Amino acid sequence: MISTKMITAINEQINKELFSEYLYISIQAWFADQNLDGMANWMSAQAQEEHFHAMKFFNYLIERGARVKLKAIEGPAVDFKTPLKAFQESLDHEKFISKSIDELMDLAIKEKDHATKSFLQWFIDEQVEEESSVDRIVNMLKMVGDHGHGIMMIDRELAQRTFVPENEA
Ligand code: OFO
């Protein structure tokens, strides 16, 4: 049986995932305003992925017979200054999410909740991939600096990203 403590912690995680979606569509809006449509596309795909993460936690609680209780979503930043700062903000946020998922896993281990441990493993693995893909973009942006041509090339690459939910991949 899933504990009240675990249910509360997962409900908080749903809020964090929905905030992630909100943050990434805010960055998407900023990129669209800068006419960097490829980067805006990348953020849109990232936001869809976060919605999928939130619903994965949401469905897990329902499956365990627990109550989903949604909370207010905090307002995200709206100004990101440069592409590098925008992606750096995403990387910092992903590190915060990884820490939060690690804490959920710590709680599941403490409570000997094997079902939740097994469920959370997918997110632990996913965060390694999430951090590494944003880190790669941050490094590319550092390399090109303010060079317009370099920014345009990265923008073109990021235009290719699409989001495919895991059961359709
Ligand atoms: Fe970007 O991470 Fe959700 O979990």
PDB file of C-alpha atoms and ligand atoms in Angstrom:
ATOM      1  CA  MET A   1       0.000   0.000   0.000  1.00  0.00           C
ATOM      2  CA  ILE A   2       1.226   3.475  -0.901  1.00  0.00           C
ATOM      3  CA  SER A   3       1.747   5.775   2.118  1.00  0.00           C
ATOM      4  CA  THR A   4       0.198   9.207   2.643  1.00  0.00           C
ATOM      5  CA  LYS A   5       3.704  10.676   2.689  1.00  0.00           C
ATOM      6  CA  MET A   6       4.488   9.144  -0.708  1.00  0.00           C
ATOM      7  CA  ILE A   7       1.152  10.333  -2.156  1.00  0.00           C
ATOM      8  CA  THR A   8       1.856  13.907  -0.957  1.00  0.00           C
ATOM      9  CA  ALA A   9       5.378  13.823  -2.406  1.00  0.00           C
ATOM     10  CA  ILE A  10       4.122  12.559  -5.796  1.00  0.00           C
ATOM     11  CA  ASN A  11       1.412  15.231  -5.851  1.00  0.00           C
ATOM     12  CA  GLU A  12       4.177  17.806  -5.307  1.00  0.00           C
ATOM     13  CA  GLN A  13       6.154  16.254  -8.149  1.00  0.00           C
ATOM     14  CA  ILE A  14       3.115  16.594 -10.463  1.00  0.00           C
ATOM     15  CA  ASN A  15       3.175  20.322  -9.660  1.00  0.00           C
ATOM     16  CA  LYS A  16       6.911  20.506 -10.448  1.00  0.00           C
ATOM     17  CA  GLU A  17       6.423  18.734 -13.793  1.00  0.00           C
ATOM     18  CA  LEU A  18       3.555  21.078 -14.708  1.00  0.00           C
ATOM     19  CA  PHE A  19       5.732  24.050 -13.719  1.00  0.00           C
ATOM     20  CA  SER A  20       8.437  22.610 -16.022  1.00  0.00           C
ATOM     21  CA  GLU A  21       5.919  22.590 -18.880  1.00  0.00           C
ATOM     22  CA  TYR A  22       4.982  26.195 -18.039  1.00  0.00           C
ATOM     23  CA  LEU A  23       8.637  27.297 -17.869  1.00  0.00           C
ATOM     24  CA  TYR A  24       9.439  25.713 -21.233  1.00  0.00           C
ATOM     25  CA  ILE A  25       6.485  27.275 -23.035  1.00  0.00           C
ATOM     26  CA  SER A  26       7.575  30.601 -21.515  1.00  0.00           C
ATOM     27  CA  ILE A  27      11.054  30.079 -22.999  1.00  0.00           C
ATOM     28  CA  GLN A  28       9.377  28.964 -26.259  1.00  0.00           C
ATOM     29  CA  ALA A  29       7.489  32.294 -26.342  1.00  0.00           C
ATOM     30  CA  TRP A  30      10.738  34.214 -25.769  1.00  0.00           C
ATOM     31  CA  PHE A  31      12.507  32.354 -28.611  1.00  0.00           C
ATOM     32  CA  ALA A  32       9.535  32.945 -30.934  1.00  0.00           C
ATOM     33  CA  ASP A  33       9.834  36.652 -30.129  1.00  0.00           C
ATOM     34  CA  GLN A  34      13.551  36.526 -31.081  1.00  0.00           C
ATOM     35  CA  ASN A  35      12.647  34.824 -34.412  1.00  0.00           C
ATOM     36  CA  LEU A  36      14.598  31.732 -33.362  1.00  0.00           C
ATOM     37  CA  ASP A  37      11.912  29.293 -34.478  1.00  0.00           C
ATOM     38  CA  GLY A  38      14.091  26.161 -34.224  1.00  0.00           C
ATOM     39  CA  MET A  39      14.862  26.862 -30.559  1.00  0.00           C
ATOM     40  CA  ALA A  40      11.182  27.687 -29.969  1.00  0.00           C
ATOM     41  CA  ASN A  41      10.332  24.310 -31.521  1.00  0.00           C
ATOM     42  CA  TRP A  42      12.810  22.523 -29.237  1.00  0.00           C
ATOM     43  CA  MET A  43      11.220  24.154 -26.177  1.00  0.00           C
ATOM     44  CA  SER A  44       7.741  23.231 -27.411  1.00  0.00           C
ATOM     45  CA  ALA A  45       8.789  19.558 -27.666  1.00  0.00           C
ATOM     46  CA  GLN A  46      10.382  19.801 -24.219  1.00  0.00           C
ATOM     47  CA  ALA A  47       7.169  21.255 -22.764  1.00  0.00           C
ATOM     48  CA  GLN A  48       5.108  18.409 -24.282  1.00  0.00           C
ATOM     49  CA  GLU A  49       7.521  15.943 -22.695  1.00  0.00           C
ATOM     50  CA  GLU A  50       7.010  17.589 -19.299  1.00  0.00           C
ATOM     51  CA  HIS A  51       3.245  17.342 -19.677  1.00  0.00           C
ATOM     52  CA  PHE A  52       3.716  13.661 -20.417  1.00  0.00           C
ATOM     53  CA  HIS A  53       5.863  13.311 -17.251  1.00  0.00           C
ATOM     54  CA  ALA A  54       3.204  15.053 -15.138  1.00  0.00           C
ATOM     55  CA  MET A  55       0.501  12.732 -16.498  1.00  0.00           C
ATOM     56  CA  LYS A  56       2.684   9.679 -15.892  1.00  0.00           C
ATOM     57  CA  PHE A  57       2.805  10.580 -12.161  1.00  0.00           C
ATOM     58  CA  PHE A  58      -0.901  11.507 -12.264  1.00  0.00           C
ATOM     59  CA  ASN A  59      -1.878   8.124 -13.756  1.00  0.00           C
ATOM     60  CA  TYR A  60       0.381   6.274 -11.342  1.00  0.00           C
ATOM     61  CA  LEU A  61      -1.428   7.749  -8.328  1.00  0.00           C
ATOM     62  CA  ILE A  62      -4.801   6.829  -9.823  1.00  0.00           C
ATOM     63  CA  GLU A  63      -3.584   3.321 -10.569  1.00  0.00           C
ATOM     64  CA  ARG A  64      -2.554   2.959  -6.916  1.00  0.00           C
ATOM     65  CA  GLY A  65      -6.009   4.073  -5.774  1.00  0.00           C
ATOM     66  CA  ALA A  66      -4.605   7.366  -4.448  1.00  0.00           C
ATOM     67  CA  ARG A  67      -6.039  10.858  -4.792  1.00  0.00           C
ATOM     68  CA  VAL A  68      -4.512  13.403  -7.207  1.00  0.00           C
ATOM     69  CA  LYS A  69      -4.662  16.911  -5.712  1.00  0.00           C
ATOM     70  CA  LEU A  70      -3.527  19.665  -8.050  1.00  0.00           C
ATOM     71  CA  LYS A  71      -2.038  22.900  -6.749  1.00  0.00           C
ATOM     72  CA  ALA A  72      -1.478  26.355  -8.241  1.00  0.00           C
ATOM     73  CA  ILE A  73       1.373  26.542 -10.743  1.00  0.00           C
ATOM     74  CA  GLU A  74       3.930  29.263 -10.052  1.00  0.00           C
ATOM     75  CA  GLY A  75       4.511  31.899 -12.762  1.00  0.00           C
ATOM     76  CA  PRO A  76       7.713  31.287 -14.776  1.00  0.00           C
ATOM     77  CA  ALA A  77      10.339  33.863 -15.773  1.00  0.00           C
ATOM     78  CA  VAL A  78       9.468  35.637 -19.032  1.00  0.00           C
ATOM     79  CA  ASP A  79      12.747  37.274 -20.056  1.00  0.00           C
ATOM     80  CA  PHE A  80      15.803  35.203 -20.868  1.00  0.00           C
ATOM     81  CA  LYS A  81      18.290  37.758 -22.318  1.00  0.00           C
ATOM     82  CA  THR A  82      20.294  35.384 -24.595  1.00  0.00           C
ATOM     83  CA  PRO A  83      19.842  31.853 -26.070  1.00  0.00           C
ATOM     84  CA  LEU A  84      22.670  30.680 -23.806  1.00  0.00           C
ATOM     85  CA  LYS A  85      20.945  32.056 -20.688  1.00  0.00           C
ATOM     86  CA  ALA A  86      17.652  30.442 -21.723  1.00  0.00           C
ATOM     87  CA  PHE A  87      19.229  26.997 -22.134  1.00  0.00           C
ATOM     88  CA  GLN A  88      21.311  27.465 -18.992  1.00  0.00           C
ATOM     89  CA  GLU A  89      18.064  28.124 -17.111  1.00  0.00           C
ATOM     90  CA  SER A  90      16.670  24.850 -18.544  1.00  0.00           C
ATOM     91  CA  LEU A  91      19.773  22.954 -17.461  1.00  0.00           C
ATOM     92  CA  ASP A  92      19.596  24.355 -13.922  1.00  0.00           C
ATOM     93  CA  HIS A  93      15.920  23.432 -13.799  1.00  0.00           C
ATOM     94  CA  GLU A  94      16.588  19.862 -14.957  1.00  0.00           C
ATOM     95  CA  LYS A  95      19.226  19.494 -12.220  1.00  0.00           C
ATOM     96  CA  PHE A  96      16.633  20.633  -9.690  1.00  0.00           C
ATOM     97  CA  ILE A  97      14.144  18.064 -11.074  1.00  0.00           C
ATOM     98  CA  SER A  98      16.761  15.281 -10.929  1.00  0.00           C
ATOM     99  CA  LYS A  99      17.364  16.098  -7.256  1.00  0.00           C
ATOM    100  CA  SER A 100      13.634  16.034  -6.589  1.00  0.00           C
ATOM    101  CA  ILE A 101      13.243  12.612  -8.252  1.00  0.00           C
ATOM    102  CA  ASP A 102      16.237  11.297  -6.283  1.00  0.00           C
ATOM    103  CA  GLU A 103      14.466  12.427  -3.097  1.00  0.00           C
ATOM    104  CA  LEU A 104      11.297  10.586  -4.153  1.00  0.00           C
ATOM    105  CA  MET A 105      13.401   7.466  -4.700  1.00  0.00           C
ATOM    106  CA  ASP A 106      15.020   7.925  -1.250  1.00  0.00           C
ATOM    107  CA  LEU A 107      11.539   8.052   0.276  1.00  0.00           C
ATOM    108  CA  ALA A 108      10.349   4.955  -1.636  1.00  0.00           C
ATOM    109  CA  ILE A 109      13.442   3.053  -0.450  1.00  0.00           C
ATOM    110  CA  LYS A 110      12.921   4.207   3.145  1.00  0.00           C
ATOM    111  CA  GLU A 111       9.316   3.062   3.023  1.00  0.00           C
ATOM    112  CA  LYS A 112      10.131  -0.248   1.270  1.00  0.00           C
ATOM    113  CA  ASP A 113       7.617   0.758  -1.427  1.00  0.00           C
ATOM    114  CA  HIS A 114       8.929  -1.525  -4.189  1.00  0.00           C
ATOM    115  CA  ALA A 115       6.213  -0.648  -6.715  1.00  0.00           C
ATOM    116  CA  THR A 116       7.033   3.074  -6.473  1.00  0.00           C
ATOM    117  CA  LYS A 117      10.752   2.321  -6.659  1.00  0.00           C
ATOM    118  CA  SER A 118      10.214   0.425  -9.889  1.00  0.00           C
ATOM    119  CA  PHE A 119       8.004   3.214 -11.282  1.00  0.00           C
ATOM    120  CA  LEU A 120      10.572   5.911 -10.380  1.00  0.00           C
ATOM    121  CA  GLN A 121      13.468   4.118 -12.051  1.00  0.00           C
ATOM    122  CA  TRP A 122      12.150   5.259 -15.462  1.00  0.00           C
ATOM    123  CA  PHE A 123      12.418   8.906 -14.295  1.00  0.00           C
ATOM    124  CA  ILE A 124      15.918   8.418 -12.867  1.00  0.00           C
ATOM    125  CA  ASP A 125      17.098   7.148 -16.276  1.00  0.00           C
ATOM    126  CA  GLU A 126      15.145   9.837 -18.123  1.00  0.00           C
ATOM    127  CA  GLN A 127      16.825  12.621 -16.125  1.00  0.00           C
ATOM    128  CA  VAL A 128      20.295  11.428 -17.177  1.00  0.00           C
ATOM    129  CA  GLU A 129      19.191  11.845 -20.802  1.00  0.00           C
ATOM    130  CA  GLU A 130      17.433  15.167 -20.153  1.00  0.00           C
ATOM    131  CA  GLU A 131      20.443  16.754 -18.455  1.00  0.00           C
ATOM    132  CA  SER A 132      22.832  15.482 -21.088  1.00  0.00           C
ATOM    133  CA  SER A 133      20.793  16.759 -24.056  1.00  0.00           C
ATOM    134  CA  VAL A 134      20.436  20.276 -22.574  1.00  0.00           C
ATOM    135  CA  ASP A 135      24.090  20.285 -21.506  1.00  0.00           C
ATOM    136  CA  ARG A 136      25.102  19.536 -25.103  1.00  0.00           C
ATOM    137  CA  ILE A 137      23.133  22.563 -26.361  1.00  0.00           C
ATOM    138  CA  VAL A 138      24.578  24.818 -23.618  1.00  0.00           C
ATOM    139  CA  ASN A 139      28.085  23.779 -24.695  1.00  0.00           C
ATOM    140  CA  MET A 140      27.349  24.420 -28.377  1.00  0.00           C
ATOM    141  CA  LEU A 141      26.012  27.885 -27.526  1.00  0.00           C
ATOM    142  CA  LYS A 142      29.119  28.630 -25.430  1.00  0.00           C
ATOM    143  CA  MET A 143      31.292  27.618 -28.388  1.00  0.00           C
ATOM    144  CA  VAL A 144      29.557  29.907 -30.896  1.00  0.00           C
ATOM    145  CA  GLY A 145      29.262  32.855 -28.477  1.00  0.00           C
ATOM    146  CA  ASP A 146      27.513  35.854 -30.054  1.00  0.00           C
ATOM    147  CA  HIS A 147      28.301  34.681 -33.572  1.00  0.00           C
ATOM    148  CA  GLY A 148      25.053  35.051 -35.526  1.00  0.00           C
ATOM    149  CA  HIS A 149      25.906  32.380 -38.095  1.00  0.00           C
ATOM    150  CA  GLY A 150      26.629  29.815 -35.355  1.00  0.00           C
ATOM    151  CA  ILE A 151      23.348  30.638 -33.573  1.00  0.00           C
ATOM    152  CA  MET A 152      21.437  30.179 -36.854  1.00  0.00           C
ATOM    153  CA  MET A 153      23.078  26.777 -37.411  1.00  0.00           C
ATOM    154  CA  ILE A 154      22.080  25.589 -33.922  1.00  0.00           C
ATOM    155  CA  ASP A 155      18.593  26.981 -34.495  1.00  0.00           C
ATOM    156  CA  ARG A 156      18.327  24.915 -37.692  1.00  0.00           C
ATOM    157  CA  GLU A 157      19.404  21.752 -35.854  1.00  0.00           C
ATOM    158  CA  LEU A 158      16.915  22.299 -33.023  1.00  0.00           C
ATOM    159  CA  ALA A 159      14.088  22.740 -35.538  1.00  0.00           C
ATOM    160  CA  GLN A 160      14.302  18.968 -36.147  1.00  0.00           C
ATOM    161  CA  ARG A 161      13.158  17.903 -32.683  1.00  0.00           C
ATOM    162  CA  THR A 162       9.745  16.283 -32.257  1.00  0.00           C
ATOM    163  CA  PHE A 163       8.168  14.725 -29.209  1.00  0.00           C
ATOM    164  CA  VAL A 164       6.937  11.139 -29.500  1.00  0.00           C
ATOM    165  CA  PRO A 165       5.403   9.620 -26.329  1.00  0.00           C
ATOM    166  CA  GLU A 166       7.201   6.399 -25.300  1.00  0.00           C
ATOM    167  CA  ASN A 167       4.336   4.030 -26.184  1.00  0.00           C
ATOM    168  CA  GLU A 168       4.271   5.427 -29.718  1.00  0.00           C
ATOM    169  CA  ALA A 169       8.079   5.522 -30.120  1.00  0.00           C
TER     170      ALA A 169
HETATM  171 FE1  OFO B   1      12.520  17.572 -17.764  1.00  0.00          FE
HETATM  172  O1  OFO B   1      11.993  16.380 -16.507  1.00  0.00           O
HETATM  173 FE2  OFO B   1      10.301  16.005 -16.195  1.00  0.00          FE
HETATM  174  O2  OFO B   1      10.739  14.672 -15.083  1.00  0.00           O
END
